[in-house]
Coordinates of C-alpha atoms in Angstrom, one line a residue:
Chain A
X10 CA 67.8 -88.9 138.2
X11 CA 66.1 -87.3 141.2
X12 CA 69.3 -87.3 142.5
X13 CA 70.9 -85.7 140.2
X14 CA 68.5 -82.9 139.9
X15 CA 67.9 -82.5 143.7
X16 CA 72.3 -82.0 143.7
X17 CA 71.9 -79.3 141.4
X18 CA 70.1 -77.3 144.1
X19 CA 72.6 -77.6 146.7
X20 CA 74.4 -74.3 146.8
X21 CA 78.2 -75.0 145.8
X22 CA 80.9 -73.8 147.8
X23 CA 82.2 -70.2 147.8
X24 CA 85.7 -69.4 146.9
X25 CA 87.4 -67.4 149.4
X26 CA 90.8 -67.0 150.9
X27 CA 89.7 -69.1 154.0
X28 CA 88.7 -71.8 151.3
X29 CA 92.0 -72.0 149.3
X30 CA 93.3 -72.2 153.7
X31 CA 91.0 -75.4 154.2
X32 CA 91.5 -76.4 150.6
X33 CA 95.0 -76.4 151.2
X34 CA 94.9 -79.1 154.4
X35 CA 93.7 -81.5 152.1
X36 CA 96.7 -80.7 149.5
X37 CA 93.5 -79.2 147.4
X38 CA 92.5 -82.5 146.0
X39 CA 89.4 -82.0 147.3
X40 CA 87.9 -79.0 145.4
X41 CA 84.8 -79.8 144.0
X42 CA 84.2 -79.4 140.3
X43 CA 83.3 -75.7 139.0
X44 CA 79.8 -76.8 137.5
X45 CA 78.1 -80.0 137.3
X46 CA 78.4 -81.8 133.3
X47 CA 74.6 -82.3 132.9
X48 CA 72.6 -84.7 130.7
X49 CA 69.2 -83.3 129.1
X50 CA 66.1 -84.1 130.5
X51 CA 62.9 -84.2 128.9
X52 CA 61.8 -80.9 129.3
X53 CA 62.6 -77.3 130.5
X54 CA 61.3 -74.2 130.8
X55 CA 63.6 -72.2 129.0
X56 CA 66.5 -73.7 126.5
X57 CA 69.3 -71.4 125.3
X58 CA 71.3 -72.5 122.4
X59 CA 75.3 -71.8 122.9
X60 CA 76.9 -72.2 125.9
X61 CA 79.5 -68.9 125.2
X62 CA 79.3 -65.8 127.2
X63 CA 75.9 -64.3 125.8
X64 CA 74.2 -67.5 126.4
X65 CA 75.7 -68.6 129.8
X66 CA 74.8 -64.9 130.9
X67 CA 71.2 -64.6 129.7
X68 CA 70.8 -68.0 131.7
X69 CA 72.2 -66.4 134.8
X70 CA 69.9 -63.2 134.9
X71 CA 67.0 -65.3 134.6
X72 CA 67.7 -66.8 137.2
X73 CA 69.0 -64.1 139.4
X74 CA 66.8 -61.4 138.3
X75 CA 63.1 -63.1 137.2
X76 CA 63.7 -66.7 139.4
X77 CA 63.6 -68.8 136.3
X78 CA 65.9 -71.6 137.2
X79 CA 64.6 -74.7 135.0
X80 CA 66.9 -73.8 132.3
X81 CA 69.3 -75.7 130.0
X82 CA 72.4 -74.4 128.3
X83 CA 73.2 -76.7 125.2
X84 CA 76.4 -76.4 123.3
X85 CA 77.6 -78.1 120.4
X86 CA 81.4 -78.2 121.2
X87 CA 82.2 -77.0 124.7
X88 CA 81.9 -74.3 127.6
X89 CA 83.3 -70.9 126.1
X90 CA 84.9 -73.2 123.0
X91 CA 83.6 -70.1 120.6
X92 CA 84.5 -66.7 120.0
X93 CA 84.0 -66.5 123.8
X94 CA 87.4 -67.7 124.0
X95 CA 89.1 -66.4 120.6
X96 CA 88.7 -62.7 121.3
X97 CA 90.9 -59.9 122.3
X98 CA 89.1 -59.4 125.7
X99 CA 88.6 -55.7 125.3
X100 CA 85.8 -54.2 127.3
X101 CA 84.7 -50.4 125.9
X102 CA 81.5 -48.8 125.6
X103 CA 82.5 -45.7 123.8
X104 CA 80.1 -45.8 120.6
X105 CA 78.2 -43.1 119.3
X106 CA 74.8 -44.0 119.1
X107 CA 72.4 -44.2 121.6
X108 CA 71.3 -48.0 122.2
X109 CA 74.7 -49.3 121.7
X110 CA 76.1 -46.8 124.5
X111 CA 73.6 -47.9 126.6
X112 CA 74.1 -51.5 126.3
X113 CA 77.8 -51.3 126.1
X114 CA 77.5 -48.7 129.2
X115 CA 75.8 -51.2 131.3
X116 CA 77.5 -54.5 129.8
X117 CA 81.0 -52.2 131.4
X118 CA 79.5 -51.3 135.2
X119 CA 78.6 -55.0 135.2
X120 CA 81.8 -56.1 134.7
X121 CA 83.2 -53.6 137.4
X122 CA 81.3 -55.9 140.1
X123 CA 81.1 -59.6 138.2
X124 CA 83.7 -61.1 140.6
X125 CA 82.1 -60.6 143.3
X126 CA 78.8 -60.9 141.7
X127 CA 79.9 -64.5 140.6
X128 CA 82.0 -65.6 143.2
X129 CA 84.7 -65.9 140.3
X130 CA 87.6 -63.7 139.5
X131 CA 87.5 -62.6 136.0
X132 CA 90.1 -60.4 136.3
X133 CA 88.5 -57.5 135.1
X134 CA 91.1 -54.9 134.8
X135 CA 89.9 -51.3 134.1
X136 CA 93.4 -50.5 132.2
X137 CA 91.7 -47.4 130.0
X138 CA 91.3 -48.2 125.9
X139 CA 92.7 -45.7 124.0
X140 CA 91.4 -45.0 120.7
X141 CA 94.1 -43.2 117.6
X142 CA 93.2 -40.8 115.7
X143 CA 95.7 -41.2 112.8
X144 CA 93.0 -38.9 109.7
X145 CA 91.5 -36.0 110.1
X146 CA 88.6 -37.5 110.0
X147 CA 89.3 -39.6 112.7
X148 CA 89.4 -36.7 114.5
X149 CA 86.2 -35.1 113.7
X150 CA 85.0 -38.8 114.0
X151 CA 86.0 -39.1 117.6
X152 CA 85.8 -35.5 118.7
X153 CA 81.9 -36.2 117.7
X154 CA 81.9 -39.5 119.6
X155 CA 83.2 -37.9 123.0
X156 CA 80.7 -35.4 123.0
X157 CA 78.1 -37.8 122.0
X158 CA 79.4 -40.1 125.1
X159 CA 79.3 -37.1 127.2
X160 CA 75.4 -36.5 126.3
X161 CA 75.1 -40.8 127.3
X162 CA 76.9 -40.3 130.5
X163 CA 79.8 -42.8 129.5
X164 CA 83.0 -40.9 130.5
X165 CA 85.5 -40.9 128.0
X166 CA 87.3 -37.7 126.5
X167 CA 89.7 -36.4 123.2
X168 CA 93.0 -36.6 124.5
X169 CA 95.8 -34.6 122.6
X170 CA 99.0 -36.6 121.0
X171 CA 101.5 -34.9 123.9
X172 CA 98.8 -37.0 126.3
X173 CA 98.9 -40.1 124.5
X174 CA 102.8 -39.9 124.9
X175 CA 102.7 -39.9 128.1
X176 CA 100.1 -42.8 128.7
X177 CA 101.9 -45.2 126.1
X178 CA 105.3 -44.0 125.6
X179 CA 106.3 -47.0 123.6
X180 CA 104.3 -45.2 121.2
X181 CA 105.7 -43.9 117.5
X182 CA 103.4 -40.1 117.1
X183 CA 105.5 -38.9 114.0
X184 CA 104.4 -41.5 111.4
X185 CA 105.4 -41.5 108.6
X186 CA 102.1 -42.7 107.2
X187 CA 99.6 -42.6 109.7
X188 CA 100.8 -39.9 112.8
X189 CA 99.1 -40.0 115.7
X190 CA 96.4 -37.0 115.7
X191 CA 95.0 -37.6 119.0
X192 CA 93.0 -40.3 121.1
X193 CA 89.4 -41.5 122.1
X194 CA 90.3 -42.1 125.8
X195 CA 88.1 -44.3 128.0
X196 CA 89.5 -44.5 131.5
X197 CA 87.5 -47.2 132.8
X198 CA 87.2 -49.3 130.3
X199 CA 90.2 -52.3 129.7
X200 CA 90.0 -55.8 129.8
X201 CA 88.8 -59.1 131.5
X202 CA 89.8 -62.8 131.4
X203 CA 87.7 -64.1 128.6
X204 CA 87.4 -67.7 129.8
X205 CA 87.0 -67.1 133.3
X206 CA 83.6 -65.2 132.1
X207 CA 82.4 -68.1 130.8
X208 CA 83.1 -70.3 133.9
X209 CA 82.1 -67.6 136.4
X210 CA 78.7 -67.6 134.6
X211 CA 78.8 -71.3 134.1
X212 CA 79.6 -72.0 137.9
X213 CA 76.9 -69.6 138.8
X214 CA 74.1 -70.6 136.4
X215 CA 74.9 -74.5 137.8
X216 CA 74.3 -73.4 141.1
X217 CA 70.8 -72.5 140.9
X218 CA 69.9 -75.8 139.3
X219 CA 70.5 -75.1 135.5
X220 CA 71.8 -77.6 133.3
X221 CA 74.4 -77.0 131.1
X222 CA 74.6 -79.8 128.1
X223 CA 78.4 -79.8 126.2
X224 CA 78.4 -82.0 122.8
X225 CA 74.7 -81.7 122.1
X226 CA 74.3 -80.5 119.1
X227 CA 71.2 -78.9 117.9
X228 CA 69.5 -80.7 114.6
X229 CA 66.0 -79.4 114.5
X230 CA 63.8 -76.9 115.8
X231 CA 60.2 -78.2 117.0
X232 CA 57.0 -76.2 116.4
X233 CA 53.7 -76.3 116.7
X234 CA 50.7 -73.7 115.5
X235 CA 53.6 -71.3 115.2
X236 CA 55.0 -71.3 118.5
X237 CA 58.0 -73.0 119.3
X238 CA 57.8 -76.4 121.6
X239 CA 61.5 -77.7 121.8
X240 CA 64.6 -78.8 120.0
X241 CA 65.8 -82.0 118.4
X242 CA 69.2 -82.9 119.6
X243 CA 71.9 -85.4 118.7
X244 CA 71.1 -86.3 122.5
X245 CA 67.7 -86.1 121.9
X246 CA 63.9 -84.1 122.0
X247 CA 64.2 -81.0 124.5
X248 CA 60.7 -79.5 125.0
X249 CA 60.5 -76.1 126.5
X250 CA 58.3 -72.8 126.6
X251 CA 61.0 -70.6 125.3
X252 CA 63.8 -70.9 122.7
X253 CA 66.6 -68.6 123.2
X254 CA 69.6 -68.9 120.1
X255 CA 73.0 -67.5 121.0
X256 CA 75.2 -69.1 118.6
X257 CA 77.3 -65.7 117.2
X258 CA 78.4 -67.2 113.3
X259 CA 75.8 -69.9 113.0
X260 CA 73.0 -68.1 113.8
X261 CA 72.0 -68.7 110.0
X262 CA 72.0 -72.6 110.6
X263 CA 69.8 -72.5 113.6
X264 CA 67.4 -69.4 112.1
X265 CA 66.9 -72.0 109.1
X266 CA 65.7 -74.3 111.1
X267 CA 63.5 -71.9 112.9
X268 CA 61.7 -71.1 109.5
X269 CA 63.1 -67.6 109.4
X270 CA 65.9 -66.1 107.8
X271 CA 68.4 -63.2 109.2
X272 CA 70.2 -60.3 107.9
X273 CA 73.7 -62.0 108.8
X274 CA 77.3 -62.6 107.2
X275 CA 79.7 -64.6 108.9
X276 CA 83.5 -63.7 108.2
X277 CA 86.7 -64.6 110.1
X278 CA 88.4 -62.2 112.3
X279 CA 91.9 -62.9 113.8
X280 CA 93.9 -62.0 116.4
X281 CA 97.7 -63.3 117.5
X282 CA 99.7 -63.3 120.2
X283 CA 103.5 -62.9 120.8
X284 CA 105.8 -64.5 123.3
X285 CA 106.0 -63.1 126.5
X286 CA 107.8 -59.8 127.5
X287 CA 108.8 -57.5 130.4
X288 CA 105.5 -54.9 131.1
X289 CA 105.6 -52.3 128.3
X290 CA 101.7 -50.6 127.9
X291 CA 99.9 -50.8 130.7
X292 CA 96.4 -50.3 128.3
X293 CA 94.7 -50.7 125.6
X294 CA 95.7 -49.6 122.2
X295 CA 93.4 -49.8 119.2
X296 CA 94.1 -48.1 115.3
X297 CA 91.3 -48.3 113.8
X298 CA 92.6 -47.0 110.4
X299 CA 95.2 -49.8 109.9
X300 CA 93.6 -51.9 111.3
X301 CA 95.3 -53.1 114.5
X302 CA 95.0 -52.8 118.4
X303 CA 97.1 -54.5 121.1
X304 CA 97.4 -54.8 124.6
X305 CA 99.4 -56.7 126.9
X306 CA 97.9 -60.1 129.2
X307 CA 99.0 -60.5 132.4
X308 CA 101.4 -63.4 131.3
X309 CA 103.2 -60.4 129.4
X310 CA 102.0 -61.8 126.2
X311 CA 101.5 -59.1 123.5
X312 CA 97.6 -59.8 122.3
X313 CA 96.9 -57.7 118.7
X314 CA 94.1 -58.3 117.0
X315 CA 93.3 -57.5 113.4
X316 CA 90.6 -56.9 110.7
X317 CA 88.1 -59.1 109.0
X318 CA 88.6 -60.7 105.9
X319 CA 86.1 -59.5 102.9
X320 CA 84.3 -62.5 102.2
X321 CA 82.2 -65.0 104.0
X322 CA 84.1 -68.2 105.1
X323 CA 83.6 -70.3 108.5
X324 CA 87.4 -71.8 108.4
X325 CA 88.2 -69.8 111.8
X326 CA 92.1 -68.6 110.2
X327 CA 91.6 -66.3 108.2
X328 CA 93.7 -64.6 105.3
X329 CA 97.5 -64.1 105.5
X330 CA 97.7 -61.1 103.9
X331 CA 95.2 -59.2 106.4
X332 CA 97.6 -60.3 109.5
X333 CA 100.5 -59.2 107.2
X334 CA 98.5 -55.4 107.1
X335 CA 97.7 -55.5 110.8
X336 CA 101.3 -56.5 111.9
X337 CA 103.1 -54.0 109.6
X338 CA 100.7 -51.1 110.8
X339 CA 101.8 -52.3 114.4
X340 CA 105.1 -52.2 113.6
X341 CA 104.8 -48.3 112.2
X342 CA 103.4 -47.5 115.6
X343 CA 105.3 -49.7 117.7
X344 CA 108.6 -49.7 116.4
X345 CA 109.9 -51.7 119.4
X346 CA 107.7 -54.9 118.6
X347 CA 109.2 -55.4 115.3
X348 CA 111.5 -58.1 117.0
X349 CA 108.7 -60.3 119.1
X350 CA 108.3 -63.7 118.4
X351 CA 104.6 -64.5 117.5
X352 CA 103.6 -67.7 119.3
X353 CA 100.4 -68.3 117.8
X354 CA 97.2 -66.4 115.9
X355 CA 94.0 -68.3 115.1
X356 CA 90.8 -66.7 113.7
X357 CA 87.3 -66.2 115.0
X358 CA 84.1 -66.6 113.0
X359 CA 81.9 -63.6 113.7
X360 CA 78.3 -62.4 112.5
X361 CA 78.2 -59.0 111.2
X362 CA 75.0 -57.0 110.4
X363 CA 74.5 -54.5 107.9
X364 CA 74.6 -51.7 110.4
X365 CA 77.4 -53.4 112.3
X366 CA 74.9 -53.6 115.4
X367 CA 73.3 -56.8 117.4
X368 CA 70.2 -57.7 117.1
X369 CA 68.5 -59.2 120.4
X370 CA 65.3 -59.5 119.4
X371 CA 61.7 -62.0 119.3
X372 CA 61.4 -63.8 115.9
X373 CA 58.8 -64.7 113.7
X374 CA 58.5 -68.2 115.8
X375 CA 56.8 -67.3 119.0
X376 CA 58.6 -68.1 122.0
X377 CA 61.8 -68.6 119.9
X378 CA 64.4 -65.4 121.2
X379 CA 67.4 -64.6 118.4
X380 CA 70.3 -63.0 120.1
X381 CA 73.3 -62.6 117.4
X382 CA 75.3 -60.5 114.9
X383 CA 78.0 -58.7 117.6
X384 CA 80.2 -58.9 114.8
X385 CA 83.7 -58.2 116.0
X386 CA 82.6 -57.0 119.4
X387 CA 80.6 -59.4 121.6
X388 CA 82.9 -60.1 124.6
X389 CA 82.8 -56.6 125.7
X390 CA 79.2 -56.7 125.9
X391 CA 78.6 -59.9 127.5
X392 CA 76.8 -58.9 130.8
X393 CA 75.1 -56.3 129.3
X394 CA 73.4 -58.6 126.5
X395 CA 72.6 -61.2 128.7
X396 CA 70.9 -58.7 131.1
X397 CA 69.1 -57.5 128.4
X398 CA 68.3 -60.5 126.5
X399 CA 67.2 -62.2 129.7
X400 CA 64.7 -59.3 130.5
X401 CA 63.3 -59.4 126.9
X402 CA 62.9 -63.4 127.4
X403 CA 61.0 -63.5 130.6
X404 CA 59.1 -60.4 129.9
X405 CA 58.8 -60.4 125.9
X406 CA 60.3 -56.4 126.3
X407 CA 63.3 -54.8 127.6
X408 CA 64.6 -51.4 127.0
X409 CA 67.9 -52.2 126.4
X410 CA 66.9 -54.8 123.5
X411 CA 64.4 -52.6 121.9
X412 CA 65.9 -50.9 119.4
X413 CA 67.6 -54.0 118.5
X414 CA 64.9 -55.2 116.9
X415 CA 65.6 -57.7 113.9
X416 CA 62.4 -55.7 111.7
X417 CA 65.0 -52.8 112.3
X418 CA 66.0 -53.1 108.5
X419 CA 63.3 -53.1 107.0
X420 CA 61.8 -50.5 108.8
X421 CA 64.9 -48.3 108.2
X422 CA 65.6 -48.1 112.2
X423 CA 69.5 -48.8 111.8
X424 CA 71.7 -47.9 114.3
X425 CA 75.0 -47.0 112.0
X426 CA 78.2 -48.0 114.4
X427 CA 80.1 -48.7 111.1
X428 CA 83.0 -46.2 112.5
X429 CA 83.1 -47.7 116.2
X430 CA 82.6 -51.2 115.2
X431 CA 83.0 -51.7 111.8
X432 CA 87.1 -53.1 112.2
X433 CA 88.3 -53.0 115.7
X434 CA 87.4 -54.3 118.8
Chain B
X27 CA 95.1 -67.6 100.0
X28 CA 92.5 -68.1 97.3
X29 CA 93.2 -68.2 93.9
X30 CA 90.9 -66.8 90.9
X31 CA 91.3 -66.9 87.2
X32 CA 89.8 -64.0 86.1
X33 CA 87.3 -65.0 83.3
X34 CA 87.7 -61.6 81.2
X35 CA 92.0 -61.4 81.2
X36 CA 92.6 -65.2 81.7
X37 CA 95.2 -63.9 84.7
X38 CA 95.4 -66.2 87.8
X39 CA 94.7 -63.2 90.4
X40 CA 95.2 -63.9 93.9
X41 CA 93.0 -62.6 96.6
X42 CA 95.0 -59.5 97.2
X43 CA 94.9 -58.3 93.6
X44 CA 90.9 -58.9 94.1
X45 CA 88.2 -57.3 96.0
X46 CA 85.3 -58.9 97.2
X47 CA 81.9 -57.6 96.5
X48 CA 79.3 -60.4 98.1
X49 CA 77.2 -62.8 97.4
X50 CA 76.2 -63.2 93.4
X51 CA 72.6 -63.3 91.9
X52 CA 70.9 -61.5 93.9
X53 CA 67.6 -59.9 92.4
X54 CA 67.4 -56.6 92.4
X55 CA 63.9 -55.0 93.9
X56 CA 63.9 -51.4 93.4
X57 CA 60.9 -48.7 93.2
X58 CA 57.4 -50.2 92.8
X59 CA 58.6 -53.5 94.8
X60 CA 57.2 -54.7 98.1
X61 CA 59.2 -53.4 101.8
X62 CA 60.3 -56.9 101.9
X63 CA 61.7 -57.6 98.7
X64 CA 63.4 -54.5 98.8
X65 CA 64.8 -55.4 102.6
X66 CA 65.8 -58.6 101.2
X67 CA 67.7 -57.4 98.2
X68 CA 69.8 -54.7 100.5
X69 CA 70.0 -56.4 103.7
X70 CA 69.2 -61.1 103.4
X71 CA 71.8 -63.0 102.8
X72 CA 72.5 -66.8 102.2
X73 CA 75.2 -67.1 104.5
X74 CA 75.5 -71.0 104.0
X75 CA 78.1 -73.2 105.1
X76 CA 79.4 -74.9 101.9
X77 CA 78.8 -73.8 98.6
X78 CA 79.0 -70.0 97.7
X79 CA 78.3 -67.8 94.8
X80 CA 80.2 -64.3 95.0
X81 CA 80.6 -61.2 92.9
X82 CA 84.7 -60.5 92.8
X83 CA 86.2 -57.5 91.2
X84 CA 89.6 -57.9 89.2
X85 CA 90.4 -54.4 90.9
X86 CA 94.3 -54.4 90.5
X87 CA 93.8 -56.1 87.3
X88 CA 91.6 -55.4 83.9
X89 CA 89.1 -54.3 86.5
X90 CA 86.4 -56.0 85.3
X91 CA 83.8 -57.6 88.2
X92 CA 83.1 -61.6 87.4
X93 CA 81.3 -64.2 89.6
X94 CA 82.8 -67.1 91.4
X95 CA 82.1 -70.3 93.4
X96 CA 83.9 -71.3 96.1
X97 CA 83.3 -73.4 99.6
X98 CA 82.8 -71.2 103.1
X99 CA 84.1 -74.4 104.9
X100 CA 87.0 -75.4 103.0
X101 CA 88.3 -72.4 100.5
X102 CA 88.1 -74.8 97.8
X103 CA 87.0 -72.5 94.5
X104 CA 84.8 -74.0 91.8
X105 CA 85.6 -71.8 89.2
X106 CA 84.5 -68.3 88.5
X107 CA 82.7 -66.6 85.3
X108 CA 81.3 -63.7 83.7
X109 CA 79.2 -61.5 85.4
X110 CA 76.6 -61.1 82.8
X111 CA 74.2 -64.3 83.7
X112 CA 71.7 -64.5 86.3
X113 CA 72.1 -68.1 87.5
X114 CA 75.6 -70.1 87.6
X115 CA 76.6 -71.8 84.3
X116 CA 76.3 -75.8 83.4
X117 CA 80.5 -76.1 83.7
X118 CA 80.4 -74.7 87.1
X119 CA 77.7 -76.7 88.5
X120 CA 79.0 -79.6 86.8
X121 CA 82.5 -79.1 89.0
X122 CA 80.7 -78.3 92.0
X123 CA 78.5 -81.5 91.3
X124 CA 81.3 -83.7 90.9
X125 CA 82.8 -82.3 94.8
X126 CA 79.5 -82.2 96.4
X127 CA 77.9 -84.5 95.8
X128 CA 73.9 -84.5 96.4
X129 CA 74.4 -80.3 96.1
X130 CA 71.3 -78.5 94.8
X131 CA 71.7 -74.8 93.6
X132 CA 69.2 -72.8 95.6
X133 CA 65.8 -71.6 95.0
X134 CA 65.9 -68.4 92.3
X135 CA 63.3 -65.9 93.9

């Protein structure tokens, strides 16, 4: 047991080019394992609940920026098994209010230096997202978000349909039903390897000692005089000082445990994914008004993503006809994808608010932290939430969380992103 | 893709001849009620995995809105029903009874 702990401490090795050299001597059968499997122990000082991207991350900043390593990671399935790994990987930050620029804004300039932040390559690849305006009001829509973006300091500008040409020229302007008006055109923003963000984090968080649990699921929340005291686990009681609960669509389970209820709807959201192809966009593409957006992986793959379905449901598919909309919109603007071969599409269950924003915020159990409801947009936020989240944990305030509060409803606070976030992401 | 029939014109709708409207019997706070009641009515939800109660509208149909019960984990629908009733009739229950066994219909607020 000792041992174990005292292992955790040891700093792992750094990947380099001179490791994958010495790696290679010993026909690299001897790289040692990313992060270390852990078993609970009795007691931590922090537990966060989820072991995706916002949970792996808001372990790793309290770490690396308040020092608090005695920290557990549970999950219920395993490492980045969630939406961490059923999303589109888009990384924007062009909304048009306030608090979501700014966490979006610095979820983006974290993601320019994660690599090397993490030792871990996650391919972060600032390929410029590209926003159509196919209405009119789409246009006043955006035209309003650019200048709203330029008041946040997030660069992004209205491009004209003659531009948009020449960025994606696989594109269809004309129509007939939706032309092409103009774009919402973020130059930095673009994508990342969505599991590597999970491992990079993972690796990291391992390294300074944290524990991260896989196939412990959470049955019970412990309390005591109103403050929370630990978890009850199908691998047992966790006690800890603080409680944070990252779980995206079952934040509702774990709330209920907590005694407290939340302002949530889970619904499926899918995406698919054709066979590979020769390069043909070299960004990111997204429609919001039918409902479609694709770019292209780095194994050539096409990866479009589509709407949410109208109901509740946790099945993680999704509705046939709503992949039918998204790939006939695609095939109006794309006319040259009409002959790929789809290889596979799967669905994602995500949170959604009634404002269509986060909330990262203290709850009505003190020391228990609720971080959920990104809706159809977490991945690109990622760093950024965890930052935040991690900064409201250890210091019970952040100003990146604070308008996220979960009161916000009932106090009228709403931060409306229905138009950048209500569909696409 | 989930299947209705629509209590009012006996048609079997499927979902795209449907629209969703949310989850079903909800009470309504308006003026004169407390902050949270009235948060709770616009903005608290059950969210539950398993059993659901929604409000559907027939909206490529007779247009009529109708209630219906249906499972979040499986798709599996219960049956659906008028619209004017504030709690989920016996027959319904009964069917979901006879699935789910050891269900309990939630607390009415």
């Amino acid at each position: 047991m000792l041992l174990n702990g005292l292992a955790g401490f040891e700093p792992m090795k750094r990947y380099s080019a001179f490791a994958i050299a010495r790696e290679a001597l010993s026909g690299h059968k001897n790289w040692e394992r990313a992060w270390r499997n852990a078993q609970p122990k009795r007691r931590y000082d922090v537990v966060i609940v989820g072991a995706g991207g916002h949970g792996l991350a808001t372990a790793y900043y309290l770490g690396k920026n308040f020092g608090i390593t005695n920290v557990a990671v549970i999950e219920k399935g395993w490492l980045g098994g969630g939406n961490t790994g059923r999303n589109t990987t888009i990384i924007r930050s062009n909304y048009l209010q306030d608090p979501s620029a700014a966490i979006y804004e610095k979820a983006r300039a974290l993601y320019e230096t994660l690599s090397q932040d993490l030792n871990y390559n996650v391919m972060f690849s600032p390929r410029g997202v590209m926003m159509l305006a196919q209405t009119e009001h789409e246009v006043r829509g955006y035209q309003r978000t650019a200048h709203a973006n330029a008041l946040q300091g997030v660069e992004t500008r209205f491009i004209t349909p003659r531009e948009v040409k020449e960025i994606v020229p696989i594109i269809n302007l004309d129509g007939p039903r939706y032309p092409v008006l103009g774009a919402l055109w973020q130059e930095r923003a673009g994508t990342a390897r969505h599991d590597a963000v999970a491992w990079g984090y993972a690796r990291a968080c391992s390294a300074m000692g944290m524990d991260i649990i896989q196939k412990c699921e959470v049955i019970g929340v412990r309390q005591e005089g109103g403050r929370v005291t630990g978890v009850q686990t199908t691998k047992g009681d966790i006690a800890c000082e603080k409680l944070g609960i990252v779980v995206a669509g079952h934040s509702g389970d774990l709330a209920a445990m907590a005694g407290f209820r939340l302002p949530l709807e889970s619904v499926p959201l899918q995406a698919l994914v054709s066979e590979p192809i020769k390069p043909i966009m070299d960004c990111v593409v997204m429609a919001n008004t039918v409902h479609g957006y694709m770019s292209q992986s780095d194994k050539g793959e096409m990866v479009i993503g589509g709407g949410t379905d109208g109901y509740n449901a946790y099945t993680q598919r999704g509705s046939f006809h709503h992949i039918e909309e998204t790939v006939r919109a695609l095939i109006e603007t794309f006319p040259m994808v009409s002959r790929l071969k789809m290889l596979r599409q799967w669905g994602g269950i995500v949170d959604v608010t009634g404002d269509r924003s986060p909330i990262l915020s203290k709850t009505p159990l003190e020391g228990c932290f609720i971080n959920a409801g990104w809706g159809t947009g977490g991945f690109k936020a990622i760093p950024g939430s965890g930052w935040g989240f991690a900064e409201l944990m250890a210091r019970g305030h952040s100003p990146l969380c604070e308008e996220f509060s979960m009161w916000r409803f009932g106090e009228g606070k709403f931060i409306d992103e229905s138009l950048a976030a209500g569909v696409a992401h | 893709m989930l299947t209705f029939q629509c209590p009012y014109c006996g048609v079997q709708a499927d979902e795209t001849e449907l629209h969703a409207g949310g989850e079903a019997h909800l009470t309504r706070h308006g003026p004169g009620s407390s902050d949270k009641d009235f948060e709770a009515y616009l903005f608290m939800r059950q969210n539950p995995k398993g059993v659901h109660f929604e409000r559907w509208r027939h909206v490529n149909g007779c247009g009529k809105w109708f209630h219906a019960a249906r499972c979040t984990m499986t798709l599996e629908v219960f049956g659906a029903y008028p619209a004017q009733t504030t709690e989920p009739p016996k027959r319904i229950l009964d069917v979901i009874t006879s699935k789910r066994p050891g269900w309990t219909w939630r607390e009415l607020s």
